[in-house]
Short mmCIF file of C-alpha atoms in Angstrom, two decimals:
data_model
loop_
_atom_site.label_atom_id
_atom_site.label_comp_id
_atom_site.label_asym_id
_atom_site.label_seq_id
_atom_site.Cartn_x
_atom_site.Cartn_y
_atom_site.Cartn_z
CA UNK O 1 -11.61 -3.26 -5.66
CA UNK O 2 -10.95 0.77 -5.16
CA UNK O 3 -8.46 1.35 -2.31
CA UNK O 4 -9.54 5.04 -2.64
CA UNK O 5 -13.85 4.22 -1.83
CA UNK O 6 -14.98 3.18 1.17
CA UNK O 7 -15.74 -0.52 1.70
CA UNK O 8 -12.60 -1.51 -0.02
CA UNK O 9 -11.84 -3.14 3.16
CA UNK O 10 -14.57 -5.29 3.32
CA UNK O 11 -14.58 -6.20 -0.36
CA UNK O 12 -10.60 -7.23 0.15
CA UNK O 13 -11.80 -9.21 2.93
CA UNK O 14 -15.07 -11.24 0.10
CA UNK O 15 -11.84 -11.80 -1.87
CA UNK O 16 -9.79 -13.60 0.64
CA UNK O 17 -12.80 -15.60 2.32
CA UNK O 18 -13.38 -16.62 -1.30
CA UNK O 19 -9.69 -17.00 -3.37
CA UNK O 20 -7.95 -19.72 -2.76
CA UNK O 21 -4.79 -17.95 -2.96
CA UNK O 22 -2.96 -18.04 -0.03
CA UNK O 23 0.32 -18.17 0.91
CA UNK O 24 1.97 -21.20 2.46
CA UNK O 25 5.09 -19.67 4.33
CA UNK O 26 6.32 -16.33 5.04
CA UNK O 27 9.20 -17.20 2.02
CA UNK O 28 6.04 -16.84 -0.23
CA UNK O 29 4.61 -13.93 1.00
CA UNK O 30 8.26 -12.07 1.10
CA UNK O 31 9.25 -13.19 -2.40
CA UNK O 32 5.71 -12.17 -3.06
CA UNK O 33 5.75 -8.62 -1.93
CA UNK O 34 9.23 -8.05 -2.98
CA UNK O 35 8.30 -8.53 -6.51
CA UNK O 36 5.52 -5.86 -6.05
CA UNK O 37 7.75 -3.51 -4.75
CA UNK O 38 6.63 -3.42 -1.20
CA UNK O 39 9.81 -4.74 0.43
CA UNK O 40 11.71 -2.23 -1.17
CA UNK O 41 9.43 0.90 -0.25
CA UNK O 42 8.44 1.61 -3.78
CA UNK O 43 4.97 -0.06 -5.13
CA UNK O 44 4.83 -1.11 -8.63
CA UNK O 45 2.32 -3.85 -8.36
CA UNK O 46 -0.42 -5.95 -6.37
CA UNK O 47 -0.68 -9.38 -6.18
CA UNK O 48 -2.45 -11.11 -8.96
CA UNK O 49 -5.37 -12.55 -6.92
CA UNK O 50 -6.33 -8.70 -6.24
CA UNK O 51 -8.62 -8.02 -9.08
CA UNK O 52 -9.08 -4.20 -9.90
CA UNK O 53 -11.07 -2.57 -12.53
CA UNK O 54 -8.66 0.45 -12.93
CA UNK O 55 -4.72 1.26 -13.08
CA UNK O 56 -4.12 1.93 -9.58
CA UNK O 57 -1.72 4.90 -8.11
CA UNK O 58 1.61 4.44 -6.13
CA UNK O 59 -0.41 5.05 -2.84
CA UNK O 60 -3.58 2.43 -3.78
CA UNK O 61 -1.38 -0.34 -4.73
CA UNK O 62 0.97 0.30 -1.34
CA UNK O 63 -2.45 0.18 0.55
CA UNK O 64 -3.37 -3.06 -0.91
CA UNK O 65 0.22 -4.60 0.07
CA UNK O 66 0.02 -2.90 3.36
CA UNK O 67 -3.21 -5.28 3.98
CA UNK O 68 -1.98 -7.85 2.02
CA UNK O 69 1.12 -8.85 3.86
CA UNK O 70 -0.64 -7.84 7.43
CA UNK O 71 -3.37 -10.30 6.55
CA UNK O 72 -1.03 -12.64 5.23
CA UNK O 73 1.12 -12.91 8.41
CA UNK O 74 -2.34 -13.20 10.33
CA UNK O 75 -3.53 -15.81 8.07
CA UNK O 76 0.26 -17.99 8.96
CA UNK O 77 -0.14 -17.33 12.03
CA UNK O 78 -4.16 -18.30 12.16
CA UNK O 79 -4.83 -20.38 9.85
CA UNK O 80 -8.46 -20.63 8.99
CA UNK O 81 -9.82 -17.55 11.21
CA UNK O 82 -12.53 -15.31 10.62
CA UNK O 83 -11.65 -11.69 8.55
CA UNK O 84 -13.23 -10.40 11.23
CA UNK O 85 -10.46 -11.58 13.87
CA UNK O 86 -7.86 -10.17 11.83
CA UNK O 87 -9.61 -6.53 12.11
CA UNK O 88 -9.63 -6.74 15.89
CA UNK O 89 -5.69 -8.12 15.93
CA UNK O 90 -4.57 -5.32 13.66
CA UNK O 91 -6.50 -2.35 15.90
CA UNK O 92 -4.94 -4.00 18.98
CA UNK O 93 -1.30 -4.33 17.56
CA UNK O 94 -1.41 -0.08 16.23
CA UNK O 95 -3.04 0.49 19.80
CA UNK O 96 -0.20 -1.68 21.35
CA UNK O 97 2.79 -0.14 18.93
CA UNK O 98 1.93 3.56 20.08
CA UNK O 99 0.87 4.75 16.34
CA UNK O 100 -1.96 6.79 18.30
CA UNK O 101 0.59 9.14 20.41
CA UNK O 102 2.06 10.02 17.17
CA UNK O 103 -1.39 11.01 14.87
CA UNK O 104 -4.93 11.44 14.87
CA UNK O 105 -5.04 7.95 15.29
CA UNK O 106 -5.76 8.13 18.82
CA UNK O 107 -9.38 8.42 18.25
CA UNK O 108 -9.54 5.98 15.49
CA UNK O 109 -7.67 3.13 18.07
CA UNK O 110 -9.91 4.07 21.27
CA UNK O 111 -13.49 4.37 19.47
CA UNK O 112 -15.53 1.86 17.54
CA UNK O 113 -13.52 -0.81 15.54
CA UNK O 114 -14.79 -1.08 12.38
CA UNK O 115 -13.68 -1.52 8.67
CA UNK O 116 -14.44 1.88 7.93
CA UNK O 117 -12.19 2.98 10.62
CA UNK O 118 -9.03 0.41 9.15
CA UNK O 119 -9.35 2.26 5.67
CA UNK O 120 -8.55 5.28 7.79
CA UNK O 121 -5.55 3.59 9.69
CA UNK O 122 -4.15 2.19 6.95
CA UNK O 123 -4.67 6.02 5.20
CA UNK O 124 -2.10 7.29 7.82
CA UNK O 125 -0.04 4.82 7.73
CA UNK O 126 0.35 5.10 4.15
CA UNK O 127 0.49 9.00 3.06
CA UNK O 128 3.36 11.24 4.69
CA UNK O 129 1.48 13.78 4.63
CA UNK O 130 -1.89 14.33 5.47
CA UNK O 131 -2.83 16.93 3.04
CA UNK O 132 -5.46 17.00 0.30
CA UNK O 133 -2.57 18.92 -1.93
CA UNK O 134 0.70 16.84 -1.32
CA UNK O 135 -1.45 13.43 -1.41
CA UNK O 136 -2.59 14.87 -5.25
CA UNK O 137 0.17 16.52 -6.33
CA UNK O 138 3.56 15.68 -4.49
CA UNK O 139 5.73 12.62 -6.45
CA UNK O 140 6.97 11.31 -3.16
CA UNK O 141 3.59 10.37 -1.23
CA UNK O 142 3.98 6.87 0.27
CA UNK O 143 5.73 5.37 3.51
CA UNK O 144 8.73 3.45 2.15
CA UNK O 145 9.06 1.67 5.58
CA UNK O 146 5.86 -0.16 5.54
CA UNK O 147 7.22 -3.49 5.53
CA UNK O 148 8.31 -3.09 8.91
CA UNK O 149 4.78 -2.59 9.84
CA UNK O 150 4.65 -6.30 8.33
CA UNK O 151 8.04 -7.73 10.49
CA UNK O 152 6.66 -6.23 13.54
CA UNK O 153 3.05 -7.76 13.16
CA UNK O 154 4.36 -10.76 12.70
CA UNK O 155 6.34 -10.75 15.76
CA UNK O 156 3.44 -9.26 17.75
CA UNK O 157 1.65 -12.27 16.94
CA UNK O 158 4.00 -14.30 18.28
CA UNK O 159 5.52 -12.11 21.68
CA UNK O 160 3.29 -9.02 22.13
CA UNK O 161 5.64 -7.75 24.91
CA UNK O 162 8.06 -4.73 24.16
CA UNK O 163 6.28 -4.26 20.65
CA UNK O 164 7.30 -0.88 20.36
CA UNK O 165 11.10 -0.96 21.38
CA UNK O 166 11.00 -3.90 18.50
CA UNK O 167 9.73 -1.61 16.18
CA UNK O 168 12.60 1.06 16.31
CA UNK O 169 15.32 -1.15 16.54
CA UNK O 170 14.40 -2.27 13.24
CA UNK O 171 13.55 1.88 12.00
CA UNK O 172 17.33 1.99 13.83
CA UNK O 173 18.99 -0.81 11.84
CA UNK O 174 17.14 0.30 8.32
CA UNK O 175 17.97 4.07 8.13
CA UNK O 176 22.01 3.42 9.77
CA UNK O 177 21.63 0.62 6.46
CA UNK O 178 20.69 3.22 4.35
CA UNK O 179 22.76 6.04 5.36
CA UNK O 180 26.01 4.30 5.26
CA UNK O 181 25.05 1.88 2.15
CA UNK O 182 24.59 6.00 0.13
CA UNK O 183 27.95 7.10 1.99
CA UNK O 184 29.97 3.92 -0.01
CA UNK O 185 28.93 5.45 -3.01
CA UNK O 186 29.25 9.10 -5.07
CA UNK O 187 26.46 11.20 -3.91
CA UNK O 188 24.04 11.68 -7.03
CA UNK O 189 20.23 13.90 -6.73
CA UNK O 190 18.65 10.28 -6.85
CA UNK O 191 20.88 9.13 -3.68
CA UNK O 192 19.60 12.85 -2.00
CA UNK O 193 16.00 11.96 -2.84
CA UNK O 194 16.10 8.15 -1.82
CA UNK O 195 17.84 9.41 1.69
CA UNK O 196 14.73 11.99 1.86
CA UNK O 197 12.00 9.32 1.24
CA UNK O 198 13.90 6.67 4.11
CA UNK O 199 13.95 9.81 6.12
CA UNK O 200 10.69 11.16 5.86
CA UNK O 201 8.76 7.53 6.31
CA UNK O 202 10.57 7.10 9.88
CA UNK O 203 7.92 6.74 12.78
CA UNK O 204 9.45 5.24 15.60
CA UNK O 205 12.85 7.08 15.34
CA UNK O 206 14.38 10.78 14.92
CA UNK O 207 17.13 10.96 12.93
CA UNK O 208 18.49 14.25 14.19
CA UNK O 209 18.84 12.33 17.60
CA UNK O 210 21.37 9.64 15.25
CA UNK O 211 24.62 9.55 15.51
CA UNK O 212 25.16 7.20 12.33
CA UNK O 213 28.81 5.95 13.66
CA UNK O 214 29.91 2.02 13.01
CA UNK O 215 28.09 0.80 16.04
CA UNK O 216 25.14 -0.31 14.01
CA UNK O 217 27.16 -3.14 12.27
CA UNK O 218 27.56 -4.97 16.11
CA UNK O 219 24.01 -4.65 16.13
CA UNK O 220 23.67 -6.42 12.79
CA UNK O 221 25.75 -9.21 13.79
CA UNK O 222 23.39 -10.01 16.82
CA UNK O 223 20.52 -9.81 15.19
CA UNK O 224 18.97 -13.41 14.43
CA UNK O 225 15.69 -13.48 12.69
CA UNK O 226 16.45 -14.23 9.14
CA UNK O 227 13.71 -12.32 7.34
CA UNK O 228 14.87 -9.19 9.28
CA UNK O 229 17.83 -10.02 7.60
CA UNK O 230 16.70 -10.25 4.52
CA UNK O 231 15.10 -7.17 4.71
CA UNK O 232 18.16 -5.16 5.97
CA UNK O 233 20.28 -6.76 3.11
CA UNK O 234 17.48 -5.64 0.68
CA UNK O 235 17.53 -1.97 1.39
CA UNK O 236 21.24 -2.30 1.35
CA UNK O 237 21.36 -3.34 -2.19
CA UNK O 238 18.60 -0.92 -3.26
CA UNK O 239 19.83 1.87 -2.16
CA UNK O 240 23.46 0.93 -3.78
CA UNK O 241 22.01 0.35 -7.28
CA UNK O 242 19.68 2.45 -8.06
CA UNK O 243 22.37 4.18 -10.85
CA UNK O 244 22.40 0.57 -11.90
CA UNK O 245 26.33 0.18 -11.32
CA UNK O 246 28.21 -1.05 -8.64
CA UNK O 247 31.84 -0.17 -7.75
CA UNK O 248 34.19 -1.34 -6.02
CA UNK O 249 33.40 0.59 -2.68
CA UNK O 250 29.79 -0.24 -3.15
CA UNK O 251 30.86 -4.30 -3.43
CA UNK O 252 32.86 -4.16 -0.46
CA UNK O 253 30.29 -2.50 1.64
CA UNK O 254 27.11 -4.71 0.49
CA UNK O 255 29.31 -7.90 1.14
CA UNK O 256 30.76 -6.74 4.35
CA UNK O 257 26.93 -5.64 5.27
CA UNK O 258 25.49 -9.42 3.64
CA UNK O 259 28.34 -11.20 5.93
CA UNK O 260 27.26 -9.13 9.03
CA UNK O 261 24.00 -10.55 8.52
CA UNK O 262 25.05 -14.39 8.12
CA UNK O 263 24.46 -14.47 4.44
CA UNK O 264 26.73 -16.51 2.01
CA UNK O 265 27.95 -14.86 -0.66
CA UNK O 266 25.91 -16.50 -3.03
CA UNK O 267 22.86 -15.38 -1.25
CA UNK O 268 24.41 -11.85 -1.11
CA UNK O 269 24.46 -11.78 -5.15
CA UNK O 270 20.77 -12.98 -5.10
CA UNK O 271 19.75 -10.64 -3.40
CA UNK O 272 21.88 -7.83 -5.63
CA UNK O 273 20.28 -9.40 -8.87
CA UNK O 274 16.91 -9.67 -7.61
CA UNK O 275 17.13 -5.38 -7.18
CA UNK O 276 18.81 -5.06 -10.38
CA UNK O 277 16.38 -7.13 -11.95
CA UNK O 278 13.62 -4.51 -10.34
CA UNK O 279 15.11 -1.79 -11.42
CA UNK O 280 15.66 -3.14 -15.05
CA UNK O 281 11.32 -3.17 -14.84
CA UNK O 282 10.46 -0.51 -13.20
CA UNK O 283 13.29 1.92 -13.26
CA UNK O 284 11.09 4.82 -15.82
CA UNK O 285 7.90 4.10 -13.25
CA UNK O 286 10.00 4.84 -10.45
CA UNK O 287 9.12 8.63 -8.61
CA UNK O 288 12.73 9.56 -7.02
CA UNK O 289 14.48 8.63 -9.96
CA UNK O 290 13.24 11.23 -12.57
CA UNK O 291 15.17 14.09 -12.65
CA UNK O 292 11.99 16.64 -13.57
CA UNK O 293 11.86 20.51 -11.84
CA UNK O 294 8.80 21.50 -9.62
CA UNK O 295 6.49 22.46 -12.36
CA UNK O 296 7.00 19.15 -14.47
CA UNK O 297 6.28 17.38 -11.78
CA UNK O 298 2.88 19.24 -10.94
CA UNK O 299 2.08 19.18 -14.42
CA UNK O 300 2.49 15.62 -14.81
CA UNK O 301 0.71 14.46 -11.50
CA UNK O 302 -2.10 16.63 -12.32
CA UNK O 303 -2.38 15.01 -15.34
CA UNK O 304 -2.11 11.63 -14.15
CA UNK O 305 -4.78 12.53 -11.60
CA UNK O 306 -6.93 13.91 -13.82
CA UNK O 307 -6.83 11.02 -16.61
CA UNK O 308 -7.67 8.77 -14.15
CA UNK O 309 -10.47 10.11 -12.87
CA UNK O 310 -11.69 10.98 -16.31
CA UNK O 311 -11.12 6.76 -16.92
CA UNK O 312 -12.80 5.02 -14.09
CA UNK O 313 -15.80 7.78 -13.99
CA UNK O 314 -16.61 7.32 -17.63
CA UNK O 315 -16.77 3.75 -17.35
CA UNK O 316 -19.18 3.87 -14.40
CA UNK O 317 -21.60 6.13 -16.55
CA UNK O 318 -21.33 3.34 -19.50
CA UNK O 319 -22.25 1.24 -16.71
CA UNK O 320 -24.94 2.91 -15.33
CA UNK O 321 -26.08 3.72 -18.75
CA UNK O 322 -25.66 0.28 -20.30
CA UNK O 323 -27.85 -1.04 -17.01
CA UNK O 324 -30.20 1.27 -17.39
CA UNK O 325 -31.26 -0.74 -20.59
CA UNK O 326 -33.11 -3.25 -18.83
CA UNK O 327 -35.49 -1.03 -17.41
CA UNK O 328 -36.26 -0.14 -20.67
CA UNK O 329 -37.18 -3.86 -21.55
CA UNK O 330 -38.94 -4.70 -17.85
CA UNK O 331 -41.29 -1.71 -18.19
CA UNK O 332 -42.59 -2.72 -22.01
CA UNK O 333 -43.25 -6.50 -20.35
CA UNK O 334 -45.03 -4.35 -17.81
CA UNK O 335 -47.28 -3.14 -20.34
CA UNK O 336 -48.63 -7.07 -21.52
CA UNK O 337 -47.87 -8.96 -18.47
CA UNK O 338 -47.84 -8.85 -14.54
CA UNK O 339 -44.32 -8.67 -13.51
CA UNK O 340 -42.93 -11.20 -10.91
CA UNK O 341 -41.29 -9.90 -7.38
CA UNK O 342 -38.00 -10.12 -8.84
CA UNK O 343 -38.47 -8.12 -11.83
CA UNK O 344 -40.51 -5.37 -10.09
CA UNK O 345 -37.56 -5.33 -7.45
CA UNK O 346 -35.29 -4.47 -10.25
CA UNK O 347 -37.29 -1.65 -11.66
CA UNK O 348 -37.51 0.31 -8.31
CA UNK O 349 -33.49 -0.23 -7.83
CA UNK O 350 -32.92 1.15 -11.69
CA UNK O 351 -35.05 3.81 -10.74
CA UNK O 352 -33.44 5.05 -7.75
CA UNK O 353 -30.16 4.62 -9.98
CA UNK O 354 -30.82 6.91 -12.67
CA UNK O 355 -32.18 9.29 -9.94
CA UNK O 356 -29.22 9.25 -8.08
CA UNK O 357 -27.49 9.65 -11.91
CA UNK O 358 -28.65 13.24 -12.27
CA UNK O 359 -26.77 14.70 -9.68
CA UNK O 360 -23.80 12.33 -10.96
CA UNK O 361 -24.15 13.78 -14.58
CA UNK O 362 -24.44 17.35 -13.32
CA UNK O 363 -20.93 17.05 -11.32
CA UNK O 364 -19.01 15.18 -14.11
CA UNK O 365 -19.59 17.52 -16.74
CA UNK O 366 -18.87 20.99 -15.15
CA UNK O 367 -15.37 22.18 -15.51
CA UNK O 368 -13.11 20.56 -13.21
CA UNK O 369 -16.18 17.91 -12.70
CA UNK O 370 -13.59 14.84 -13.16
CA UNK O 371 -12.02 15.84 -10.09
CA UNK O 372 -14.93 16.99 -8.09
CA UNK O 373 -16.89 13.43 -9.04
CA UNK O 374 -14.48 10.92 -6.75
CA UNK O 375 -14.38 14.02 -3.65
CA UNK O 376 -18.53 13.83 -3.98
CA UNK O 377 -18.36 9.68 -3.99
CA UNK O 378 -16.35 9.73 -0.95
CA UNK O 379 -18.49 12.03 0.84
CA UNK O 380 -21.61 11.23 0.01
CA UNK O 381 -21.58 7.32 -1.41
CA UNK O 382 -25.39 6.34 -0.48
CA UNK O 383 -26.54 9.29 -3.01
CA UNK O 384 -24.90 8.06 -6.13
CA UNK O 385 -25.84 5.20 -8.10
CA UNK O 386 -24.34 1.44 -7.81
CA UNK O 387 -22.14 1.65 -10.71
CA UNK O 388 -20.01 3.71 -8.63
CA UNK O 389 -19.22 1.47 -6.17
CA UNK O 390 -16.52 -0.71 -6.79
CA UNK O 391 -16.29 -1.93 -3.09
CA UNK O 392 -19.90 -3.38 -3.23
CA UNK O 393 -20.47 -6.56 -2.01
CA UNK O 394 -23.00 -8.76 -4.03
CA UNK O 395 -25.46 -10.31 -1.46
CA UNK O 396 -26.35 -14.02 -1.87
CA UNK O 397 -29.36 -15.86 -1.43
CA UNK O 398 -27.63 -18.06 1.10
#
């Protein structure tokens, strides 16, 4: 599955009609996405049943949690429901939450609901910036406040009234989390960078309207849905230890924030070794922690980019290639034998492959061809041949 084709929603939906992992309570799913990264804003991982052919970018592998935990909560919810339910549930909730008076979504919520038009929903809900340049280049290109997209769903599916006063009250509760959880602490770049990413990913909220006083802890104390809570108590501990040490200001703050939230002290440590046992992982794969100037950083995305696309479009001219082969064999049996249906269907499809190959082969090997290659796929997918698409769904005979 390619997260950056079209289709990719449909193929992610062939996986989950046919895996039979699922999971069986939201304590799954959270421990789940928490290990990928997605609770904590910053996506190192997929799930395992998510089988991709390539290493995947920061912004594919948040798009694939983004789906995964919204279909998850669906799937607890509704058991045993069409993919095709779940579409129409998740256009109705963005409709419902007010994404559209915000972006371009507006069209996208109001016209024809379709998968194509979910890969470009869950595009804007993903990149900060909608911009060819920053999306390609810029370190810091993800929402880190996705899960809440997640909590809210699953409370839309459960009260759709007032969706959208939900939804900043928990944007409220995060970033007050956040800001006071860095003000415990000596202020470091990574703490200035971390604040920027919280910042930046706010939708609901503006933080120049905040008055970040101690009223927000009152709120905490009222609040009753434990995963919430969990959540809140998360981000408190990330954004603590991310210098991987913890003082005593720091202590005192994350336990007085943990009590707040009804949390033993036990749990409180949990949760504290659970982020230090992230950051022990994934701490050198991490963006906002690497301390590099502007022109490392371009240096290294580009290359990053680049490498990629120079991976995944090699292997689908190997492919093509390597396929190619049996035409070879099918047209010398031609030459002794009468073909059957199936064979001569085969024949015209490898045909109108390695037609659809030239243009391919022309694009990939002029300079800067790696690059223009995936930009040609995505805008013109029916003229290139079937090795290059990931998202395809085999067709059965049933």
């Amino acid at each position: 599955m390619n997260p950056s084709a079209s289709g990719w929603i449909n193929k992610f939906g062939q996986i989950v009609n046919t895996s039979h992992e699922s999971y069986a309570n939201f304590v799954e799913l959270y421990n789940a996405l928490r290990k990928t990264g997605f609770v904590y804003g910053i996506n190192t991982q997929v799930p395992p049943f998510i089988a991709t052919q390539h290493t995947l970018s920061e912004d594919e592998k948040a798009k694939i949690n983004l789906v995964v935990g919204l279909y998850s909560v669906f799937n607890l919810e509704n058991p045993k429901t069409p993919f095709d339910a779940f579409l129409e549930a998740i256009f109705a909730f963005y409709q419902d939450l007010g994404i559209q008076q915000i972006s371009f979504l507006h069209k996208i919520l109001t016209g024809k609901k379709t998968s194509d038009q979910l890969e470009k929903l869950i595009d804007s809900r993903v990149y900060l910036e909608d911009n060819l340049i920053s999306k390609t280049f810029n370190s810091i290109i993800t929402n880190s406040l996705l899960f809440i997209d997640v909590l809210v769903f699953k409370k839309y599916l459960q009260q759709k009234t007032e969706i959208r006063a939900y939804a900043q009250n928990l944007e409220y509760k995060t970033i007050h989390i956040t800001y006071h959880a860095l003000n415990s602490k000596e202020k470091e770049r990574n703490d200035e960078r971390l604040a920027q990413l919280f910042g930046a990913s706010l939708t609901f909220i503006d933080t120049t309207s905040q008055r970040f006083d101690g009223s927000y802890r009152e709120k905490l104390m009222h609040n009753h849905s434990v995963w919430e809570n969990h959540y809140f108590l998360d981000i408190a501990c990330l954004s603590v230890w991310e210098d991987n040490s913890l003082d005593y200001r720091e202590s005192e703050f994350i336990f007085g924030i943990g009590k707040d939230l009804g949390f033993e002290k036990k749990q409180i440590s949990e949760s504290l070794e659970e982020v230090t046992a992230f950051f022990d992982m994934n701490a050198e794969n991490i963006p906002f922690l690497k301390d590099n100037n502007m022109a490392m950083q371009f240096y290294e995305s580009m290359s990053k980019v680049v490498n990629r696309l120079i991976l995944r479009n090699s292997k689908r001219l190997q492919k093509e290639l390597s396929e190619s082969a049996e035409l070879v064999a099918l047209l010398s049996k031609s030459t002794v034998r009468d073909l059957n249906a199936e064979e001569k269907k085969k024949i015209q499809n490898q045909l109108i492959d390695i037609f659809k190959s030239i243009p391919s082969l022309a694009i990939f090997i002029l300079p800067g061809g790696a690059v223009l290659l995936p930009i040609f796929i995505k805008l013109i997918p029916k003229l290139l041949p079937s090795s290059f698409d990931e998202n395809r769904i085999e067709k059965t005979d049933n």
